[in-house]
Amino acid sequence: LMRKALDSYVIKGVQHNIPLLRDIIEQPHFISGDTSTNFLPETYPDSFHGYQLKDGQSAQLAASAVYMSVMRAVLSRHTNYNYSDSATAALEENLAVTVNDTVHSVTIQHADGDAFTVSVDGGEAVEVHSDWAPGSYLFNGSIGDQDVIIQALERDGQSMKLRFFGTVFDVAVRTQEEQKHFELFPDVVDAVNANNVVTPMPGMMISVSVAPGDTVSAGQAVAVIEAMKMQNSLVAPRAGVVKAVHFQPGDKLADHDVVLELEEEEEADK
């Protein structure tokens, strides 16, 4: 019941700790009741970085994303959700589905109304069934013999953000041909994120280990904040020279505050 409640509780627009709570209830020590006041630092010594998908769960996300894409494609053609009548014309049967950085090959093998059978990465075919419809936040259904609840939070063209086991994953559904072209595109660099160290959530600054003029390497820890009674290290997004530090130990931090700025790469090379 606790898992279902957390998976079904949709919160948008504000930061929250459901990802952490959802992961905690999967921990063996929590399940057994063998916990102490040191549970969080002992369980997450390097802070919490989101739920780590286990075997088969990335494929479940891929299958659910294909289901949602098919339903959207069918609806866009003003059909009655009968896949066998129109979905083959609305969406190709051989697809490439990206879950974060993992690319799955998904084949739609058979369809019947609001359920259809897919094979992921050449594996055994499984039936995907749900009452999800475009515009709904909750994909509440089954993939094979597994009941799943997935939150469909955002969509931008072929890409979507899906919350699974409390953590948000970036998922994209493309045809195999589209995926080939997509892989040729250069990576998009976010200039703001490339030059700034920002807080992932509200908290308090515990320590800052660099000062303006210092040289840092990519991934180097530059500050520590405390949020939700856990200390988290903030790291440099790239190698560079520190331009400014905007917060000091003891300062309160809001979500996405810029803690530290790096000099522009062109400026640092002068």
PDB file of C-alpha atoms in Angstrom:
ATOM      1  CA  LEU A   1       0.000   0.000   0.000  1.00  0.00           C
ATOM      2  CA  MET A   2       2.823   2.411   0.810  1.00  0.00           C
ATOM      3  CA  ARG A   3       4.498   1.725  -2.546  1.00  0.00           C
ATOM      4  CA  LYS A   4       1.236   2.217  -4.430  1.00  0.00           C
ATOM      5  CA  ALA A   5       0.464   5.440  -2.539  1.00  0.00           C
ATOM      6  CA  LEU A   6       3.863   6.999  -3.307  1.00  0.00           C
ATOM      7  CA  ASP A   7       3.781   5.845  -6.933  1.00  0.00           C
ATOM      8  CA  SER A   8       0.283   7.280  -7.432  1.00  0.00           C
ATOM      9  CA  TYR A   9       0.805  10.625  -5.686  1.00  0.00           C
ATOM     10  CA  VAL A  10       1.494  13.171  -8.433  1.00  0.00           C
ATOM     11  CA  ILE A  11       3.149  16.435  -7.341  1.00  0.00           C
ATOM     12  CA  LYS A  12       4.108  19.053  -9.920  1.00  0.00           C
ATOM     13  CA  GLY A  13       5.643  22.507  -9.608  1.00  0.00           C
ATOM     14  CA  VAL A  14       7.441  22.119  -6.265  1.00  0.00           C
ATOM     15  CA  GLN A  15      10.400  20.104  -5.031  1.00  0.00           C
ATOM     16  CA  HIS A  16       9.603  17.144  -2.780  1.00  0.00           C
ATOM     17  CA  ASN A  17      11.237  14.088  -1.245  1.00  0.00           C
ATOM     18  CA  ILE A  18       9.084  11.322  -2.751  1.00  0.00           C
ATOM     19  CA  PRO A  19      12.046   9.968  -4.780  1.00  0.00           C
ATOM     20  CA  LEU A  20      14.005   9.446  -1.561  1.00  0.00           C
ATOM     21  CA  LEU A  21      11.032   8.055   0.368  1.00  0.00           C
ATOM     22  CA  ARG A  22      10.217   5.653  -2.467  1.00  0.00           C
ATOM     23  CA  ASP A  23      13.775   4.342  -2.431  1.00  0.00           C
ATOM     24  CA  ILE A  24      13.904   4.052   1.358  1.00  0.00           C
ATOM     25  CA  ILE A  25      10.965   1.640   1.485  1.00  0.00           C
ATOM     26  CA  GLU A  26      12.852  -0.714  -0.865  1.00  0.00           C
ATOM     27  CA  GLN A  27      15.876  -0.913   1.445  1.00  0.00           C
ATOM     28  CA  PRO A  28      16.284  -4.246   3.288  1.00  0.00           C
ATOM     29  CA  HIS A  29      17.082  -2.579   6.632  1.00  0.00           C
ATOM     30  CA  PHE A  30      13.926  -0.475   6.423  1.00  0.00           C
ATOM     31  CA  ILE A  31      11.790  -3.487   5.510  1.00  0.00           C
ATOM     32  CA  SER A  32      13.183  -5.513   8.409  1.00  0.00           C
ATOM     33  CA  GLY A  33      12.829  -2.609  10.853  1.00  0.00           C
ATOM     34  CA  ASP A  34      16.563  -2.627  11.560  1.00  0.00           C
ATOM     35  CA  THR A  35      17.051   1.140  11.427  1.00  0.00           C
ATOM     36  CA  SER A  36      18.701   3.791  13.550  1.00  0.00           C
ATOM     37  CA  THR A  37      19.226   7.542  13.510  1.00  0.00           C
ATOM     38  CA  ASN A  38      22.191   6.849  11.196  1.00  0.00           C
ATOM     39  CA  PHE A  39      20.031   5.089   8.619  1.00  0.00           C
ATOM     40  CA  LEU A  40      20.340   7.792   5.941  1.00  0.00           C
ATOM     41  CA  PRO A  41      24.135   8.347   6.062  1.00  0.00           C
ATOM     42  CA  GLU A  42      24.721   4.596   6.300  1.00  0.00           C
ATOM     43  CA  THR A  43      22.400   3.774   3.398  1.00  0.00           C
ATOM     44  CA  TYR A  44      23.433   6.721   1.208  1.00  0.00           C
ATOM     45  CA  PRO A  45      27.042   7.536   2.148  1.00  0.00           C
ATOM     46  CA  ASP A  46      27.533   9.435  -1.136  1.00  0.00           C
ATOM     47  CA  SER A  47      24.073  11.046  -0.970  1.00  0.00           C
ATOM     48  CA  PHE A  48      20.980   9.864  -2.842  1.00  0.00           C
ATOM     49  CA  HIS A  49      21.208   9.968  -6.637  1.00  0.00           C
ATOM     50  CA  GLY A  50      17.841   8.502  -7.561  1.00  0.00           C
ATOM     51  CA  TYR A  51      16.532   4.980  -7.953  1.00  0.00           C
ATOM     52  CA  GLN A  52      18.849   2.648  -9.868  1.00  0.00           C
ATOM     53  CA  LEU A  53      16.872   0.524 -12.309  1.00  0.00           C
ATOM     54  CA  LYS A  54      17.232  -3.225 -11.848  1.00  0.00           C
ATOM     55  CA  ASP A  55      17.154  -5.983 -14.448  1.00  0.00           C
ATOM     56  CA  GLY A  56      14.134  -5.675 -16.697  1.00  0.00           C
ATOM     57  CA  GLN A  57      12.890  -2.371 -15.293  1.00  0.00           C
ATOM     58  CA  SER A  58      14.435  -0.246 -18.045  1.00  0.00           C
ATOM     59  CA  ALA A  59      12.651  -2.502 -20.540  1.00  0.00           C
ATOM     60  CA  GLN A  60       9.389  -1.970 -18.630  1.00  0.00           C
ATOM     61  CA  LEU A  61       9.808   1.785 -18.997  1.00  0.00           C
ATOM     62  CA  ALA A  62      10.499   1.344 -22.701  1.00  0.00           C
ATOM     63  CA  ALA A  63       7.380  -0.793 -23.177  1.00  0.00           C
ATOM     64  CA  SER A  64       5.177   1.686 -21.300  1.00  0.00           C
ATOM     65  CA  ALA A  65       6.574   4.600 -23.327  1.00  0.00           C
ATOM     66  CA  VAL A  66       5.748   2.779 -26.572  1.00  0.00           C
ATOM     67  CA  TYR A  67       2.213   2.185 -25.303  1.00  0.00           C
ATOM     68  CA  MET A  68       1.761   5.900 -24.579  1.00  0.00           C
ATOM     69  CA  SER A  69       3.214   6.903 -27.947  1.00  0.00           C
ATOM     70  CA  VAL A  70       0.903   4.518 -29.769  1.00  0.00           C
ATOM     71  CA  MET A  71      -2.144   5.809 -27.920  1.00  0.00           C
ATOM     72  CA  ARG A  72      -1.207   9.404 -28.762  1.00  0.00           C
ATOM     73  CA  ALA A  73      -0.582   8.520 -32.400  1.00  0.00           C
ATOM     74  CA  VAL A  74      -3.900   6.702 -32.697  1.00  0.00           C
ATOM     75  CA  LEU A  75      -5.792   9.543 -31.044  1.00  0.00           C
ATOM     76  CA  SER A  76      -4.171  12.069 -33.345  1.00  0.00           C
ATOM     77  CA  ARG A  77      -5.714  10.207 -36.260  1.00  0.00           C
ATOM     78  CA  HIS A  78      -9.165  10.442 -34.654  1.00  0.00           C
ATOM     79  CA  THR A  79      -9.618   6.731 -34.181  1.00  0.00           C
ATOM     80  CA  ASN A  80     -11.384   4.842 -31.429  1.00  0.00           C
ATOM     81  CA  TYR A  81      -8.145   3.491 -29.869  1.00  0.00           C
ATOM     82  CA  ASN A  82      -8.413   0.290 -31.884  1.00  0.00           C
ATOM     83  CA  TYR A  83      -4.740  -0.336 -32.573  1.00  0.00           C
ATOM     84  CA  SER A  84      -5.346  -3.139 -35.047  1.00  0.00           C
ATOM     85  CA  ASP A  85      -7.347  -0.780 -37.282  1.00  0.00           C
ATOM     86  CA  SER A  86      -5.002   2.184 -37.440  1.00  0.00           C
ATOM     87  CA  ALA A  87      -1.880   2.136 -35.319  1.00  0.00           C
ATOM     88  CA  THR A  88       0.310   0.474 -37.917  1.00  0.00           C
ATOM     89  CA  ALA A  89      -0.347   3.546 -40.038  1.00  0.00           C
ATOM     90  CA  ALA A  90       0.165   5.874 -37.070  1.00  0.00           C
ATOM     91  CA  LEU A  91       3.428   4.493 -35.747  1.00  0.00           C
ATOM     92  CA  GLU A  92       6.078   2.130 -37.081  1.00  0.00           C
ATOM     93  CA  GLU A  93       6.277  -1.312 -35.517  1.00  0.00           C
ATOM     94  CA  ASN A  94      10.070  -1.312 -34.997  1.00  0.00           C
ATOM     95  CA  LEU A  95      11.106   1.428 -32.610  1.00  0.00           C
ATOM     96  CA  ALA A  96      14.122   2.706 -30.708  1.00  0.00           C
ATOM     97  CA  VAL A  97      13.368   3.744 -27.139  1.00  0.00           C
ATOM     98  CA  THR A  98      15.946   5.650 -25.092  1.00  0.00           C
ATOM     99  CA  VAL A  99      15.763   5.402 -21.286  1.00  0.00           C
ATOM    100  CA  ASN A 100      18.285   7.927 -20.002  1.00  0.00           C
ATOM    101  CA  ASP A 101      21.380   6.757 -21.939  1.00  0.00           C
ATOM    102  CA  THR A 102      20.212   3.212 -22.714  1.00  0.00           C
ATOM    103  CA  VAL A 103      18.710   2.519 -26.146  1.00  0.00           C
ATOM    104  CA  HIS A 104      16.226  -0.364 -26.449  1.00  0.00           C
ATOM    105  CA  SER A 105      14.928  -1.919 -29.640  1.00  0.00           C
ATOM    106  CA  VAL A 106      11.170  -2.478 -29.303  1.00  0.00           C
ATOM    107  CA  THR A 107       9.045  -4.466 -31.725  1.00  0.00           C
ATOM    108  CA  ILE A 108       5.253  -4.252 -31.639  1.00  0.00           C
ATOM    109  CA  GLN A 109       4.138  -7.768 -32.511  1.00  0.00           C
ATOM    110  CA  HIS A 110       0.387  -7.888 -31.969  1.00  0.00           C
ATOM    111  CA  ALA A 111      -2.431  -5.598 -30.875  1.00  0.00           C
ATOM    112  CA  ASP A 112      -5.971  -5.971 -29.661  1.00  0.00           C
ATOM    113  CA  GLY A 113      -7.903  -2.917 -28.501  1.00  0.00           C
ATOM    114  CA  ASP A 114      -6.126  -1.210 -25.583  1.00  0.00           C
ATOM    115  CA  ALA A 115      -3.562  -4.008 -25.147  1.00  0.00           C
ATOM    116  CA  PHE A 116      -0.709  -5.063 -27.352  1.00  0.00           C
ATOM    117  CA  THR A 117       2.296  -7.347 -27.302  1.00  0.00           C
ATOM    118  CA  VAL A 118       5.853  -6.080 -27.557  1.00  0.00           C
ATOM    119  CA  SER A 119       9.316  -7.546 -27.570  1.00  0.00           C
ATOM    120  CA  VAL A 120      12.160  -5.512 -26.065  1.00  0.00           C
ATOM    121  CA  ASP A 121      15.726  -6.110 -27.273  1.00  0.00           C
ATOM    122  CA  GLY A 122      14.695  -9.368 -28.915  1.00  0.00           C
ATOM    123  CA  GLY A 123      13.425 -10.818 -25.653  1.00  0.00           C
ATOM    124  CA  GLU A 124      10.263 -12.753 -24.936  1.00  0.00           C
ATOM    125  CA  ALA A 125       7.107 -11.008 -26.090  1.00  0.00           C
ATOM    126  CA  VAL A 126       5.027  -9.519 -23.264  1.00  0.00           C
ATOM    127  CA  GLU A 127       1.564  -7.997 -23.226  1.00  0.00           C
ATOM    128  CA  VAL A 128       1.212  -4.363 -22.232  1.00  0.00           C
ATOM    129  CA  HIS A 129      -2.184  -3.364 -20.882  1.00  0.00           C
ATOM    130  CA  SER A 130      -3.423  -0.143 -19.273  1.00  0.00           C
ATOM    131  CA  ASP A 131      -6.379   2.203 -19.139  1.00  0.00           C
ATOM    132  CA  TRP A 132      -3.992   5.135 -19.707  1.00  0.00           C
ATOM    133  CA  ALA A 133      -5.149   7.761 -22.198  1.00  0.00           C
ATOM    134  CA  PRO A 134      -3.408  10.893 -23.518  1.00  0.00           C
ATOM    135  CA  GLY A 135      -3.637  13.644 -20.912  1.00  0.00           C
ATOM    136  CA  SER A 136      -3.558  11.235 -17.959  1.00  0.00           C
ATOM    137  CA  TYR A 137      -0.749  11.469 -15.432  1.00  0.00           C
ATOM    138  CA  LEU A 138      -0.888   7.835 -14.279  1.00  0.00           C
ATOM    139  CA  PHE A 139      -0.059   4.783 -16.343  1.00  0.00           C
ATOM    140  CA  ASN A 140      -1.648   2.140 -14.124  1.00  0.00           C
ATOM    141  CA  GLY A 141      -1.423  -1.219 -15.818  1.00  0.00           C
ATOM    142  CA  SER A 142       0.558  -4.384 -16.389  1.00  0.00           C
ATOM    143  CA  ILE A 143       3.603  -5.357 -18.415  1.00  0.00           C
ATOM    144  CA  GLY A 144       3.724  -9.104 -18.699  1.00  0.00           C
ATOM    145  CA  ASP A 145       2.913 -10.456 -15.239  1.00  0.00           C
ATOM    146  CA  GLN A 146       4.124  -7.306 -13.461  1.00  0.00           C
ATOM    147  CA  ASP A 147       1.750  -4.584 -12.246  1.00  0.00           C
ATOM    148  CA  VAL A 148       3.303  -1.159 -12.735  1.00  0.00           C
ATOM    149  CA  ILE A 149       2.443   2.443 -11.904  1.00  0.00           C
ATOM    150  CA  ILE A 150       4.297   5.076 -13.906  1.00  0.00           C
ATOM    151  CA  GLN A 151       3.719   8.825 -13.845  1.00  0.00           C
ATOM    152  CA  ALA A 152       3.705  10.601 -17.202  1.00  0.00           C
ATOM    153  CA  LEU A 153       4.851  14.064 -16.147  1.00  0.00           C
ATOM    154  CA  GLU A 154       5.926  15.941 -19.277  1.00  0.00           C
ATOM    155  CA  ARG A 155       6.214  15.461 -23.011  1.00  0.00           C
ATOM    156  CA  ASP A 156       8.158  17.384 -25.640  1.00  0.00           C
ATOM    157  CA  GLY A 157       7.728  15.847 -29.071  1.00  0.00           C
ATOM    158  CA  GLN A 158       9.220  12.358 -28.972  1.00  0.00           C
ATOM    159  CA  SER A 159      10.671  12.866 -25.492  1.00  0.00           C
ATOM    160  CA  MET A 160       8.909  12.465 -22.173  1.00  0.00           C
ATOM    161  CA  LYS A 161       9.677  12.469 -18.474  1.00  0.00           C
ATOM    162  CA  LEU A 162       8.378   9.390 -16.669  1.00  0.00           C
ATOM    163  CA  ARG A 163       8.494   8.862 -12.902  1.00  0.00           C
ATOM    164  CA  PHE A 164       9.163   5.231 -11.994  1.00  0.00           C
ATOM    165  CA  PHE A 165       9.942   4.004  -8.464  1.00  0.00           C
ATOM    166  CA  GLY A 166       9.831   7.680  -7.464  1.00  0.00           C
ATOM    167  CA  THR A 167      12.630   8.813  -9.784  1.00  0.00           C
ATOM    168  CA  VAL A 168      12.185  10.762 -13.026  1.00  0.00           C
ATOM    169  CA  PHE A 169      13.689   9.204 -16.165  1.00  0.00           C
ATOM    170  CA  ASP A 170      14.149  10.817 -19.572  1.00  0.00           C
ATOM    171  CA  VAL A 171      12.557   8.586 -22.196  1.00  0.00           C
ATOM    172  CA  ALA A 172      12.263   9.083 -25.952  1.00  0.00           C
ATOM    173  CA  VAL A 173      10.445   6.981 -28.579  1.00  0.00           C
ATOM    174  CA  ARG A 174      11.734   7.180 -32.141  1.00  0.00           C
ATOM    175  CA  THR A 175      11.662   5.099 -35.278  1.00  0.00           C
ATOM    176  CA  GLN A 176      14.874   3.214 -35.971  1.00  0.00           C
ATOM    177  CA  GLU A 177      15.656   5.637 -38.802  1.00  0.00           C
ATOM    178  CA  GLU A 178      15.052   8.680 -36.576  1.00  0.00           C
ATOM    179  CA  GLN A 179      17.347   7.178 -33.940  1.00  0.00           C
ATOM    180  CA  LYS A 180      20.160   6.796 -36.476  1.00  0.00           C
ATOM    181  CA  HIS A 181      19.903  10.489 -37.372  1.00  0.00           C
ATOM    182  CA  PHE A 182      19.531  11.539 -33.732  1.00  0.00           C
ATOM    183  CA  GLU A 183      22.804   9.832 -32.789  1.00  0.00           C
ATOM    184  CA  LEU A 184      24.596  11.988 -35.362  1.00  0.00           C
ATOM    185  CA  PHE A 185      23.516  15.225 -33.655  1.00  0.00           C
ATOM    186  CA  PRO A 186      26.136  16.899 -31.452  1.00  0.00           C
ATOM    187  CA  ASP A 187      25.385  17.047 -27.745  1.00  0.00           C
ATOM    188  CA  VAL A 188      23.530  20.202 -26.740  1.00  0.00           C
ATOM    189  CA  VAL A 189      25.462  22.175 -24.151  1.00  0.00           C
ATOM    190  CA  ASP A 190      23.446  24.154 -21.625  1.00  0.00           C
ATOM    191  CA  ALA A 191      25.574  27.270 -21.123  1.00  0.00           C
ATOM    192  CA  VAL A 192      23.948  28.018 -17.762  1.00  0.00           C
ATOM    193  CA  ASN A 193      24.554  24.550 -16.335  1.00  0.00           C
ATOM    194  CA  ALA A 194      28.022  24.364 -17.898  1.00  0.00           C
ATOM    195  CA  ASN A 195      29.167  27.495 -16.078  1.00  0.00           C
ATOM    196  CA  ASN A 196      27.223  27.327 -12.818  1.00  0.00           C
ATOM    197  CA  VAL A 197      26.970  25.067  -9.803  1.00  0.00           C
ATOM    198  CA  VAL A 198      23.351  25.129  -8.632  1.00  0.00           C
ATOM    199  CA  THR A 199      21.496  23.633  -5.690  1.00  0.00           C
ATOM    200  CA  PRO A 200      19.295  20.630  -6.533  1.00  0.00           C
ATOM    201  CA  MET A 201      16.861  21.505  -3.725  1.00  0.00           C
ATOM    202  CA  PRO A 202      16.396  23.932  -0.817  1.00  0.00           C
ATOM    203  CA  GLY A 203      18.847  23.526   2.055  1.00  0.00           C
ATOM    204  CA  MET A 204      21.717  25.104   3.978  1.00  0.00           C
ATOM    205  CA  MET A 205      25.309  25.662   2.945  1.00  0.00           C
ATOM    206  CA  ILE A 206      27.654  23.591   5.101  1.00  0.00           C
ATOM    207  CA  SER A 207      31.009  24.295   3.470  1.00  0.00           C
ATOM    208  CA  VAL A 208      32.685  25.784   0.392  1.00  0.00           C
ATOM    209  CA  SER A 209      36.072  24.395  -0.580  1.00  0.00           C
ATOM    210  CA  VAL A 210      37.065  26.825  -3.355  1.00  0.00           C
ATOM    211  CA  ALA A 211      37.450  30.580  -3.842  1.00  0.00           C
ATOM    212  CA  PRO A 212      37.440  32.942  -6.835  1.00  0.00           C
ATOM    213  CA  GLY A 213      40.519  32.357  -8.975  1.00  0.00           C
ATOM    214  CA  ASP A 214      40.873  28.680  -8.025  1.00  0.00           C
ATOM    215  CA  THR A 215      41.173  26.116 -10.804  1.00  0.00           C
ATOM    216  CA  VAL A 216      38.801  23.147 -10.585  1.00  0.00           C
ATOM    217  CA  SER A 217      38.473  19.900 -12.533  1.00  0.00           C
ATOM    218  CA  ALA A 218      35.286  18.358 -13.892  1.00  0.00           C
ATOM    219  CA  GLY A 219      33.446  16.508 -11.135  1.00  0.00           C
ATOM    220  CA  GLN A 220      35.489  18.065  -8.325  1.00  0.00           C
ATOM    221  CA  ALA A 221      33.534  18.623  -5.101  1.00  0.00           C
ATOM    222  CA  VAL A 222      33.338  22.371  -4.502  1.00  0.00           C
ATOM    223  CA  ALA A 223      30.693  22.685  -1.776  1.00  0.00           C
ATOM    224  CA  VAL A 224      28.534  20.702   0.626  1.00  0.00           C
ATOM    225  CA  ILE A 225      24.901  21.478   1.387  1.00  0.00           C
ATOM    226  CA  GLU A 226      22.482  19.915   3.846  1.00  0.00           C
ATOM    227  CA  ALA A 227      18.963  19.108   2.662  1.00  0.00           C
ATOM    228  CA  MET A 228      16.380  16.760   4.174  1.00  0.00           C
ATOM    229  CA  LYS A 229      18.885  15.951   6.958  1.00  0.00           C
ATOM    230  CA  MET A 230      21.383  14.676   4.400  1.00  0.00           C
ATOM    231  CA  GLN A 231      24.631  16.248   3.284  1.00  0.00           C
ATOM    232  CA  ASN A 232      25.170  16.428  -0.481  1.00  0.00           C
ATOM    233  CA  SER A 233      28.327  17.368  -2.342  1.00  0.00           C
ATOM    234  CA  LEU A 234      28.037  19.833  -5.217  1.00  0.00           C
ATOM    235  CA  VAL A 235      30.519  19.276  -8.026  1.00  0.00           C
ATOM    236  CA  ALA A 236      31.959  21.369 -10.822  1.00  0.00           C
ATOM    237  CA  PRO A 237      30.198  20.665 -14.145  1.00  0.00           C
ATOM    238  CA  ARG A 238      33.480  21.055 -16.061  1.00  0.00           C
ATOM    239  CA  ALA A 239      37.093  22.053 -15.633  1.00  0.00           C
ATOM    240  CA  GLY A 240      37.639  25.784 -15.295  1.00  0.00           C
ATOM    241  CA  VAL A 241      38.429  28.756 -13.104  1.00  0.00           C
ATOM    242  CA  VAL A 242      36.117  29.894 -10.314  1.00  0.00           C
ATOM    243  CA  LYS A 243      34.677  33.311 -11.145  1.00  0.00           C
ATOM    244  CA  ALA A 244      32.483  33.911  -8.098  1.00  0.00           C
ATOM    245  CA  VAL A 245      31.125  32.213  -4.968  1.00  0.00           C
ATOM    246  CA  HIS A 246      27.705  33.522  -3.950  1.00  0.00           C
ATOM    247  CA  PHE A 247      27.020  31.686  -0.681  1.00  0.00           C
ATOM    248  CA  GLN A 248      28.947  30.962   2.490  1.00  0.00           C
ATOM    249  CA  PRO A 249      28.551  28.339   5.253  1.00  0.00           C
ATOM    250  CA  GLY A 250      25.345  28.884   7.207  1.00  0.00           C
ATOM    251  CA  ASP A 251      23.485  30.580   4.337  1.00  0.00           C
ATOM    252  CA  LYS A 252      20.042  29.262   3.462  1.00  0.00           C
ATOM    253  CA  LEU A 253      19.576  28.067  -0.111  1.00  0.00           C
ATOM    254  CA  ALA A 254      16.526  27.936  -2.334  1.00  0.00           C
ATOM    255  CA  ASP A 255      15.928  25.470  -5.145  1.00  0.00           C
ATOM    256  CA  HIS A 256      18.288  26.091  -8.108  1.00  0.00           C
ATOM    257  CA  ASP A 257      20.249  28.874  -6.409  1.00  0.00           C
ATOM    258  CA  VAL A 258      23.553  29.536  -8.180  1.00  0.00           C
ATOM    259  CA  VAL A 259      26.194  28.723  -5.583  1.00  0.00           C
ATOM    260  CA  LEU A 260      29.251  29.183  -7.747  1.00  0.00           C
ATOM    261  CA  GLU A 261      30.113  30.505 -11.204  1.00  0.00           C
ATOM    262  CA  LEU A 262      32.921  29.448 -13.504  1.00  0.00           C
ATOM    263  CA  GLU A 263      34.572  31.802 -15.936  1.00  0.00           C
ATOM    264  CA  GLU A 264      33.539  31.409 -19.558  1.00  0.00           C
ATOM    265  CA  GLU A 265      36.008  29.094 -21.281  1.00  0.00           C
ATOM    266  CA  GLU A 266      37.058  31.802 -23.742  1.00  0.00           C
ATOM    267  CA  GLU A 267      37.588  34.241 -20.856  1.00  0.00           C
ATOM    268  CA  ALA A 268      39.630  31.702 -18.882  1.00  0.00           C
ATOM    269  CA  ASP A 269      41.930  31.083 -21.864  1.00  0.00           C
ATOM    270  CA  LYS A 270      42.963  34.746 -22.122  1.00  0.00           C
TER     271      LYS A 270
END
